[in-house]
Amino acid sequence: MSIFALIDCNNFYASCERVFNPKLEKKPVVVLSNNDGCVIARSNEAKKLGIPMGAPYYQWKYFCQKNRVHVFSSNYALYGDMSHRVMTILESFCSEIEIYSIDESFISFDQFKETDLFGYAKEIKQAIKMYTGIPVSIGIASTKTLSKIANHIAKKQSIEGIFSLTDAEIYEKILEKFPVEDIWGIGRQYSKKLKSYGIETAKHLRDADLKTLSRKFSVVVGKIIQELRGISCLPLENIIQPRKQIMSSRSFGRPVTDLAELEEALSHYTANACLKLRRQNSDANGIYVFLHTNLFNKKEMQYSNGTSYHFPIPSCDTSYLIHIAKICLRRIFKSGYRYQKVGMMLLDLTPKNLHQYDLLAIDENTRKKTLIKAIDHINETLGKNALFFCAEGIERAWQVRSGMRSPRYTTQWNEIPRVNCKI
């Protein structure tokens, strides 16, 4: 029998904010989406106040001020780096790991079956807390689906923050009471249909007829049933698959009407996408560019459009892709509109070693490829945007609003915390 553990960072974004600002401990904390639009993360204290996930901030601003809620703009540079640190610690404890999301990972405990699994999980939890300051919950079970349930119990009901479903008696009791809608992979739509068949709990689903439900629903539900029975159908996916498409876009901090500003923003997004493309050692065969106004503002004129371009030779050259992206934008731009978003998508990505070249096309020259490598190396060494293309703009007045963003403590030298010592 396999043994899996799910390690989940508690209230991850809020916990990251607390690491470098201990005054936030036991205080309500919320983190907002791009342009400080909606609530995307809440501490337990904020949840107790009744602040819902996804709530528009402007509707809750007065409430947050009245109840002394600490509000932050998204700080993705900090969150991404803290996530990397947590995952690195996990890899030091176990080589078989699947990074499921920015704050969750599955690991295999198969090689530790002869050890005290609860004790080993406790070591992992303590190490992550010691070296990063991030609290985690750990669920242990014989399948990934059951480890998700175990983690849910660990987070909500366990004092230690660790829970194991490997004991048969405990396993039965938990499944009897666990709601079917909370099972990983079921969701709202499936749960409604399952309840119409009298399936209300995880135990009901586990004991249901496998063939009937697989036929009426999908293969996915069939696998979940087997996972609930302790039969592992979802192995660790520890090989990161290259993306088939890369999209980069953001809503503007204010409406944009000028083509030059739109070109700046689009160039910046294209440069970010090209960096991701090179990191996975791929080239793009085409690009799709789109823009639109605020479709929810019925008082203004509305417009949206998009266009694509196929490259004669697959490329990851930032300067070339920025040039093509701007050509596409000029095709679809119309003056007189207040644009809310512009973006792009790199299409039909292929590994660098698998190219079907055009007989009449001319490949990128070697000097250009060397230049791009040099720029990437400098930015990796000196920090993001140490070098960037002029087309991306300097002031970037169109950028998203983030007036309440905390410092990027771990990725920007000029934002590292300072300690003043008085003698």
Short mmCIF file of C-alpha atoms in Angstrom, two decimals:
data_model
loop_
_atom_site.label_atom_id
_atom_site.label_comp_id
_atom_site.label_asym_id
_atom_site.label_seq_id
_atom_site.Cartn_x
_atom_site.Cartn_y
_atom_site.Cartn_z
CA MET A 1 0.00 0.00 0.00
CA SER A 2 1.25 3.47 -0.94
CA ILE A 3 1.43 6.29 1.60
CA PHE A 4 1.02 9.92 0.56
CA ALA A 5 1.24 13.17 2.49
CA LEU A 6 -0.21 16.52 1.48
CA ILE A 7 1.62 19.54 2.85
CA ASP A 8 -0.49 22.70 2.66
CA CYS A 9 0.67 26.15 3.81
CA ASN A 10 -1.91 27.74 6.11
CA ASN A 11 -3.43 30.98 4.75
CA PHE A 12 -0.29 31.25 2.62
CA TYR A 13 -0.41 34.86 1.41
CA ALA A 14 -1.37 36.15 4.85
CA SER A 15 1.33 33.98 6.47
CA CYS A 16 3.96 35.43 4.10
CA GLU A 17 2.98 38.93 5.20
CA ARG A 18 3.37 37.91 8.85
CA VAL A 19 6.86 36.42 8.44
CA PHE A 20 8.49 39.84 8.13
CA ASN A 21 5.91 41.72 10.19
CA PRO A 22 5.33 39.79 13.45
CA LYS A 23 2.94 42.50 14.68
CA LEU A 24 0.36 40.94 12.35
CA GLU A 25 0.23 37.72 14.39
CA LYS A 26 -3.32 37.03 15.64
CA LYS A 27 -4.55 40.12 13.77
CA PRO A 28 -7.02 40.00 10.85
CA VAL A 29 -5.17 40.14 7.51
CA VAL A 30 -6.52 40.17 3.95
CA VAL A 31 -4.71 40.24 0.61
CA LEU A 32 -6.27 41.78 -2.49
CA SER A 33 -6.19 40.82 -6.17
CA ASN A 34 -4.63 42.89 -8.96
CA ASN A 35 -5.60 46.57 -8.83
CA ASP A 36 -6.77 45.96 -5.25
CA GLY A 37 -10.05 44.63 -6.59
CA CYS A 38 -11.18 41.61 -4.57
CA VAL A 39 -10.19 39.69 -1.45
CA ILE A 40 -8.14 36.64 -2.49
CA ALA A 41 -6.65 35.59 0.86
CA ARG A 42 -7.73 35.88 4.50
CA SER A 43 -6.21 35.02 7.83
CA ASN A 44 -8.34 32.97 10.25
CA GLU A 45 -9.09 36.17 12.18
CA ALA A 46 -10.41 37.84 9.01
CA LYS A 47 -12.55 34.78 8.27
CA LYS A 48 -14.09 35.00 11.76
CA LEU A 49 -15.07 38.60 11.06
CA GLY A 50 -17.16 37.31 8.15
CA ILE A 51 -15.13 38.76 5.26
CA PRO A 52 -15.95 36.48 2.30
CA MET A 53 -13.49 35.22 -0.29
CA GLY A 54 -13.77 37.18 -3.53
CA ALA A 55 -15.48 40.14 -1.87
CA PRO A 56 -15.04 43.44 -3.78
CA TYR A 57 -12.77 45.53 -1.58
CA TYR A 58 -14.62 48.81 -2.17
CA GLN A 59 -17.70 47.24 -0.55
CA TRP A 60 -15.71 46.13 2.51
CA LYS A 61 -13.26 49.01 2.84
CA TYR A 62 -15.15 50.78 5.63
CA PHE A 63 -15.72 47.46 7.45
CA CYS A 64 -11.99 46.68 7.30
CA GLN A 65 -11.09 50.12 8.61
CA LYS A 66 -13.65 49.88 11.42
CA ASN A 67 -12.43 46.44 12.51
CA ARG A 68 -8.72 47.24 12.09
CA VAL A 69 -8.16 44.68 9.38
CA HIS A 70 -4.66 44.85 7.87
CA VAL A 71 -5.08 45.05 4.09
CA PHE A 72 -2.32 44.34 1.56
CA SER A 73 -1.98 44.47 -2.21
CA SER A 74 -0.74 41.26 -3.83
CA ASN A 75 3.02 40.79 -3.48
CA TYR A 76 3.64 37.93 -5.91
CA ALA A 77 7.43 38.34 -5.89
CA LEU A 78 7.44 37.64 -2.14
CA TYR A 79 4.87 34.83 -2.31
CA GLY A 80 6.65 33.07 -5.16
CA ASP A 81 10.03 33.18 -3.44
CA MET A 82 8.62 31.97 -0.10
CA SER A 83 6.89 29.12 -1.93
CA HIS A 84 10.20 28.12 -3.53
CA ARG A 85 11.85 28.04 -0.09
CA VAL A 86 9.12 25.82 1.34
CA MET A 87 9.34 23.39 -1.59
CA THR A 88 13.15 23.26 -1.32
CA ILE A 89 12.86 22.21 2.33
CA LEU A 90 10.33 19.52 1.38
CA GLU A 91 12.73 18.16 -1.25
CA SER A 92 15.39 17.79 1.43
CA PHE A 93 13.06 15.45 3.34
CA CYS A 94 11.71 13.48 0.37
CA SER A 95 12.88 13.17 -3.23
CA GLU A 96 9.45 12.07 -4.51
CA ILE A 97 7.45 15.30 -4.56
CA GLU A 98 4.68 16.82 -6.68
CA ILE A 99 4.33 20.59 -6.41
CA TYR A 100 0.57 20.92 -6.83
CA SER A 101 0.22 24.68 -6.40
CA ILE A 102 2.06 27.66 -4.94
CA ASP A 103 1.20 26.51 -1.40
CA GLU A 104 0.56 22.75 -1.72
CA SER A 105 2.68 19.68 -2.40
CA PHE A 106 2.15 15.94 -2.36
CA ILE A 107 5.03 13.74 -1.23
CA SER A 108 5.44 9.97 -1.11
CA PHE A 109 6.09 8.34 2.26
CA ASP A 110 6.63 4.89 0.71
CA GLN A 111 10.32 4.79 1.66
CA PHE A 112 9.50 5.74 5.26
CA LYS A 113 6.86 3.07 5.98
CA GLU A 114 9.00 1.52 8.68
CA THR A 115 9.42 4.84 10.50
CA ASP A 116 7.03 6.83 12.69
CA LEU A 117 5.15 8.70 9.95
CA PHE A 118 3.46 11.10 12.36
CA GLY A 119 6.83 11.91 13.94
CA TYR A 120 8.46 12.39 10.54
CA ALA A 121 5.63 14.71 9.46
CA LYS A 122 6.17 16.66 12.66
CA GLU A 123 9.86 17.09 11.76
CA ILE A 124 8.87 18.44 8.34
CA LYS A 125 6.35 20.86 9.85
CA GLN A 126 8.88 22.14 12.40
CA ALA A 127 11.63 22.55 9.79
CA ILE A 128 9.41 24.61 7.48
CA LYS A 129 8.31 26.81 10.36
CA MET A 130 11.89 27.24 11.60
CA TYR A 131 13.49 28.11 8.26
CA THR A 132 10.66 30.07 6.59
CA GLY A 133 8.21 31.08 9.32
CA ILE A 134 5.32 29.56 7.33
CA PRO A 135 2.87 27.30 9.26
CA VAL A 136 1.71 24.18 7.41
CA SER A 137 -0.86 21.42 7.82
CA ILE A 138 -0.07 17.82 6.86
CA GLY A 139 -2.51 15.06 5.90
CA ILE A 140 -1.33 11.45 5.62
CA ALA A 141 -3.24 8.66 3.82
CA SER A 142 -2.98 5.81 1.34
CA THR A 143 -4.07 7.90 -1.70
CA LYS A 144 -3.83 11.52 -2.79
CA THR A 145 -7.60 12.02 -2.48
CA LEU A 146 -7.62 10.66 1.08
CA SER A 147 -4.56 12.75 1.98
CA LYS A 148 -6.54 15.81 0.88
CA ILE A 149 -9.30 14.83 3.29
CA ALA A 150 -6.74 14.17 6.02
CA ASN A 151 -5.22 17.60 5.42
CA HIS A 152 -8.66 19.21 5.70
CA ILE A 153 -9.08 17.57 9.12
CA ALA A 154 -5.52 18.53 10.13
CA LYS A 155 -6.22 22.18 9.35
CA LYS A 156 -9.69 22.43 10.87
CA GLN A 157 -9.70 20.03 13.83
CA SER A 158 -6.18 18.89 14.73
CA ILE A 159 -4.19 20.56 17.50
CA GLU A 160 -0.85 19.43 16.01
CA GLY A 161 -1.80 20.42 12.46
CA ILE A 162 -1.12 16.82 11.37
CA PHE A 163 -3.69 14.10 10.75
CA SER A 164 -3.40 10.51 9.53
CA LEU A 165 -6.11 8.44 7.85
CA THR A 166 -4.11 5.22 7.92
CA ASP A 167 -6.05 3.79 10.89
CA ALA A 168 -9.11 1.82 9.64
CA GLU A 169 -11.42 2.84 12.50
CA ILE A 170 -10.63 6.54 12.21
CA TYR A 171 -10.91 6.32 8.43
CA GLU A 172 -14.50 5.00 8.66
CA LYS A 173 -15.59 7.68 11.12
CA ILE A 174 -14.15 10.52 9.05
CA LEU A 175 -15.68 9.36 5.75
CA GLU A 176 -19.10 8.98 7.42
CA LYS A 177 -19.21 12.72 8.21
CA PHE A 178 -17.12 14.24 5.41
CA PRO A 179 -19.38 16.18 2.93
CA VAL A 180 -19.23 14.97 -0.65
CA GLU A 181 -18.85 18.53 -1.97
CA ASP A 182 -15.57 18.94 -0.06
CA ILE A 183 -13.91 15.96 -1.76
CA TRP A 184 -11.01 16.94 -4.01
CA GLY A 185 -12.15 16.84 -7.64
CA ILE A 186 -15.91 16.75 -7.00
CA GLY A 187 -16.88 20.41 -6.92
CA ARG A 188 -20.24 22.12 -6.85
CA GLN A 189 -21.78 20.72 -10.04
CA TYR A 190 -20.86 17.09 -9.43
CA SER A 191 -21.99 17.31 -5.79
CA LYS A 192 -25.46 18.50 -6.82
CA LYS A 193 -25.89 15.52 -9.16
CA LEU A 194 -24.47 13.08 -6.62
CA LYS A 195 -26.85 14.34 -3.94
CA SER A 196 -29.77 13.68 -6.27
CA TYR A 197 -28.70 10.02 -6.08
CA GLY A 198 -28.62 10.18 -2.28
CA ILE A 199 -24.83 10.47 -2.08
CA GLU A 200 -24.21 13.02 0.68
CA THR A 201 -20.89 11.96 2.21
CA ALA A 202 -17.51 10.53 1.24
CA LYS A 203 -18.62 7.17 2.66
CA HIS A 204 -21.70 7.16 0.43
CA LEU A 205 -19.52 7.85 -2.61
CA ARG A 206 -16.95 5.23 -1.65
CA ASP A 207 -19.63 2.55 -1.28
CA ALA A 208 -21.52 3.52 -4.46
CA ASP A 209 -21.50 1.31 -7.56
CA LEU A 210 -18.30 2.13 -9.44
CA LYS A 211 -19.48 1.15 -12.94
CA THR A 212 -22.79 3.00 -12.68
CA LEU A 213 -21.30 6.28 -11.49
CA SER A 214 -18.39 6.10 -13.93
CA ARG A 215 -20.92 5.75 -16.74
CA LYS A 216 -23.30 8.46 -15.48
CA PHE A 217 -20.57 10.96 -14.57
CA SER A 218 -17.00 10.47 -15.82
CA VAL A 219 -13.80 8.49 -15.47
CA VAL A 220 -12.65 11.14 -12.99
CA VAL A 221 -15.45 10.27 -10.55
CA GLY A 222 -14.58 6.58 -10.99
CA LYS A 223 -10.98 7.27 -10.00
CA ILE A 224 -12.11 9.28 -6.98
CA ILE A 225 -14.25 6.35 -5.81
CA GLN A 226 -11.28 3.99 -6.07
CA GLU A 227 -9.06 6.50 -4.28
CA LEU A 228 -11.62 6.69 -1.44
CA ARG A 229 -11.38 2.88 -1.25
CA GLY A 230 -7.63 3.15 -0.71
CA ILE A 231 -6.67 2.18 -4.27
CA SER A 232 -4.15 4.69 -5.59
CA CYS A 233 -5.11 5.86 -9.11
CA LEU A 234 -3.37 9.24 -9.09
CA PRO A 235 0.42 8.81 -8.89
CA LEU A 236 2.78 11.66 -8.14
CA GLU A 237 3.41 13.86 -11.15
CA ASN A 238 6.94 14.91 -10.30
CA ILE A 239 7.89 15.83 -13.86
CA ILE A 240 6.88 19.38 -14.72
CA GLN A 241 5.36 19.34 -18.19
CA PRO A 242 6.23 22.24 -20.51
CA ARG A 243 3.32 24.58 -21.14
CA LYS A 244 1.63 24.42 -24.53
CA GLN A 245 0.62 28.09 -24.34
CA ILE A 246 1.87 31.05 -22.32
CA MET A 247 -0.38 34.03 -21.67
CA SER A 248 0.58 37.34 -20.11
CA SER A 249 -1.85 40.18 -19.35
CA ARG A 250 -3.01 42.46 -16.56
CA SER A 251 -5.83 44.92 -16.04
CA PHE A 252 -4.58 48.50 -16.04
CA GLY A 253 -4.46 50.64 -12.91
CA ARG A 254 -6.48 53.23 -14.84
CA PRO A 255 -8.18 53.33 -18.26
CA VAL A 256 -5.70 53.72 -21.15
CA THR A 257 -6.55 55.55 -24.38
CA ASP A 258 -3.11 56.13 -25.93
CA LEU A 259 -1.63 53.61 -28.39
CA ALA A 260 1.90 54.28 -27.15
CA GLU A 261 0.94 53.29 -23.60
CA LEU A 262 -0.78 50.15 -24.85
CA GLU A 263 2.38 49.26 -26.79
CA GLU A 264 4.49 49.72 -23.64
CA ALA A 265 2.26 47.43 -21.62
CA LEU A 266 2.08 44.83 -24.39
CA SER A 267 5.88 44.91 -24.81
CA HIS A 268 6.34 44.34 -21.08
CA TYR A 269 3.93 41.39 -21.05
CA THR A 270 5.61 39.93 -24.14
CA ALA A 271 9.04 40.18 -22.49
CA ASN A 272 7.72 38.34 -19.41
CA ALA A 273 6.19 35.61 -21.56
CA CYS A 274 9.41 35.19 -23.57
CA LEU A 275 11.39 34.70 -20.34
CA LYS A 276 9.01 31.91 -19.28
CA LEU A 277 9.33 30.43 -22.75
CA ARG A 278 13.13 30.28 -22.56
CA ARG A 279 13.07 28.86 -19.05
CA GLN A 280 11.18 25.82 -20.30
CA ASN A 281 13.58 25.60 -23.29
CA SER A 282 10.85 26.12 -25.88
CA ASP A 283 10.07 28.28 -28.89
CA ALA A 284 6.74 29.72 -30.01
CA ASN A 285 5.25 29.24 -33.46
CA GLY A 286 2.83 32.12 -33.19
CA ILE A 287 1.35 34.92 -31.09
CA TYR A 288 -2.19 36.11 -30.30
CA VAL A 289 -2.76 39.72 -29.17
CA PHE A 290 -5.99 41.04 -27.66
CA LEU A 291 -7.37 44.15 -25.99
CA HIS A 292 -10.71 45.25 -24.56
CA THR A 293 -12.47 47.99 -22.68
CA ASN A 294 -14.23 47.55 -19.32
CA LEU A 295 -17.07 45.29 -20.44
CA PHE A 296 -18.91 45.86 -17.13
CA ASN A 297 -19.08 49.63 -17.52
CA LYS A 298 -22.29 50.06 -19.52
CA LYS A 299 -21.96 53.86 -19.49
CA GLU A 300 -18.98 53.81 -21.87
CA MET A 301 -18.50 52.63 -25.47
CA GLN A 302 -17.39 49.02 -25.61
CA TYR A 303 -14.83 47.40 -27.88
CA SER A 304 -12.80 44.18 -27.86
CA ASN A 305 -10.73 42.48 -30.51
CA GLY A 306 -7.83 40.13 -31.09
CA THR A 307 -5.56 38.93 -33.85
CA SER A 308 -2.87 36.31 -34.36
CA TYR A 309 0.38 35.97 -36.31
CA HIS A 310 2.23 32.78 -37.32
CA PHE A 311 6.04 32.91 -37.30
CA PRO A 312 7.93 31.54 -40.31
CA ILE A 313 10.49 30.12 -37.87
CA PRO A 314 9.78 29.21 -34.19
CA SER A 315 11.31 31.83 -31.90
CA CYS A 316 11.91 32.92 -28.30
CA ASP A 317 13.68 36.18 -29.23
CA THR A 318 12.15 38.94 -27.11
CA SER A 319 12.97 41.77 -29.53
CA TYR A 320 11.40 39.94 -32.47
CA LEU A 321 8.27 38.95 -30.54
CA ILE A 322 7.81 42.50 -29.21
CA HIS A 323 8.05 43.78 -32.80
CA ILE A 324 5.39 41.32 -34.01
CA ALA A 325 3.15 41.97 -30.98
CA LYS A 326 3.13 45.71 -31.72
CA ILE A 327 2.24 45.04 -35.35
CA CYS A 328 -0.72 42.91 -34.19
CA LEU A 329 -1.83 45.60 -31.73
CA ARG A 330 -1.85 48.29 -34.43
CA ARG A 331 -4.13 46.07 -36.52
CA ILE A 332 -6.84 45.98 -33.87
CA PHE A 333 -6.41 49.31 -32.05
CA LYS A 334 -9.21 51.87 -32.41
CA SER A 335 -8.93 55.36 -30.98
CA GLY A 336 -11.68 56.89 -28.86
CA TYR A 337 -11.99 53.99 -26.42
CA ARG A 338 -10.88 53.65 -22.79
CA TYR A 339 -9.09 50.32 -22.63
CA GLN A 340 -9.00 48.22 -19.46
CA LYS A 341 -6.70 45.40 -20.58
CA VAL A 342 -4.23 44.38 -23.25
CA GLY A 343 -2.54 40.99 -23.40
CA MET A 344 -0.89 38.34 -25.50
CA MET A 345 -0.54 34.59 -25.79
CA LEU A 346 2.34 32.59 -27.23
CA LEU A 347 0.94 29.75 -29.33
CA ASP A 348 1.96 26.25 -30.39
CA LEU A 349 5.03 25.93 -28.18
CA THR A 350 7.61 23.35 -29.22
CA PRO A 351 10.86 22.14 -27.63
CA LYS A 352 13.95 23.77 -29.11
CA ASN A 353 15.25 20.44 -30.40
CA LEU A 354 12.03 19.64 -32.34
CA HIS A 355 11.70 22.18 -35.14
CA GLN A 356 10.17 21.85 -38.59
CA TYR A 357 11.97 24.62 -40.48
CA ASP A 358 10.72 26.49 -43.53
CA LEU A 359 13.06 25.88 -46.49
CA LEU A 360 12.91 29.54 -47.58
CA ALA A 361 12.96 31.15 -44.10
CA ILE A 362 16.06 32.68 -42.54
CA ASP A 363 16.88 31.61 -39.00
CA GLU A 364 17.78 34.01 -36.17
CA ASN A 365 21.46 34.92 -36.21
CA THR A 366 23.82 33.63 -33.55
CA ARG A 367 24.66 37.10 -32.21
CA LYS A 368 21.01 37.76 -31.35
CA LYS A 369 20.70 34.49 -29.44
CA THR A 370 23.90 35.26 -27.53
CA LEU A 371 22.55 38.71 -26.63
CA ILE A 372 19.31 37.28 -25.21
CA LYS A 373 21.30 34.76 -23.12
CA ALA A 374 23.47 37.57 -21.77
CA ILE A 375 20.41 39.67 -20.81
CA ASP A 376 18.82 36.70 -19.00
CA HIS A 377 22.08 35.99 -17.14
CA ILE A 378 22.44 39.62 -16.01
CA ASN A 379 18.84 39.74 -14.78
CA GLU A 380 19.27 36.46 -12.90
CA THR A 381 22.45 37.80 -11.27
CA LEU A 382 21.48 41.42 -10.54
CA GLY A 383 17.72 41.06 -10.19
CA LYS A 384 14.63 41.22 -12.38
CA ASN A 385 14.55 44.15 -14.82
CA ALA A 386 18.19 45.09 -14.25
CA LEU A 387 18.12 45.18 -18.06
CA PHE A 388 14.92 45.55 -20.08
CA PHE A 389 13.81 46.70 -23.51
CA CYS A 390 13.02 50.41 -23.95
CA ALA A 391 9.76 49.37 -25.61
CA GLU A 392 8.54 48.23 -22.16
CA GLY A 393 8.57 51.83 -20.89
CA ILE A 394 10.20 53.34 -17.83
CA GLU A 395 7.50 55.10 -15.79
CA ARG A 396 4.77 52.58 -16.74
CA ALA A 397 1.86 54.66 -15.51
CA TRP A 398 -0.48 51.96 -16.81
CA GLN A 399 0.69 49.39 -14.24
CA VAL A 400 -1.72 47.78 -11.79
CA ARG A 401 -2.54 49.60 -8.58
CA SER A 402 -0.69 48.18 -5.60
CA GLY A 403 -0.56 51.03 -3.13
CA MET A 404 -0.79 48.69 -0.14
CA ARG A 405 1.90 46.23 -1.24
CA SER A 406 4.40 45.20 1.42
CA PRO A 407 8.14 45.25 0.59
CA ARG A 408 9.54 42.42 -1.54
CA TYR A 409 11.75 41.41 1.36
CA THR A 410 13.50 38.45 -0.26
CA THR A 411 13.95 39.48 -3.90
CA GLN A 412 14.84 43.20 -3.91
CA TRP A 413 18.03 44.48 -2.27
CA ASN A 414 16.59 47.95 -1.68
CA GLU A 415 13.58 46.48 0.17
CA ILE A 416 15.46 44.25 2.62
CA PRO A 417 14.43 45.04 6.23
CA ARG A 418 16.79 47.39 8.07
CA VAL A 419 17.62 47.06 11.74
CA ASN A 420 18.74 50.14 13.66
CA CYS A 421 20.98 49.41 16.63
CA LYS A 422 21.32 52.00 19.39
CA ILE A 423 24.40 51.79 21.60
#
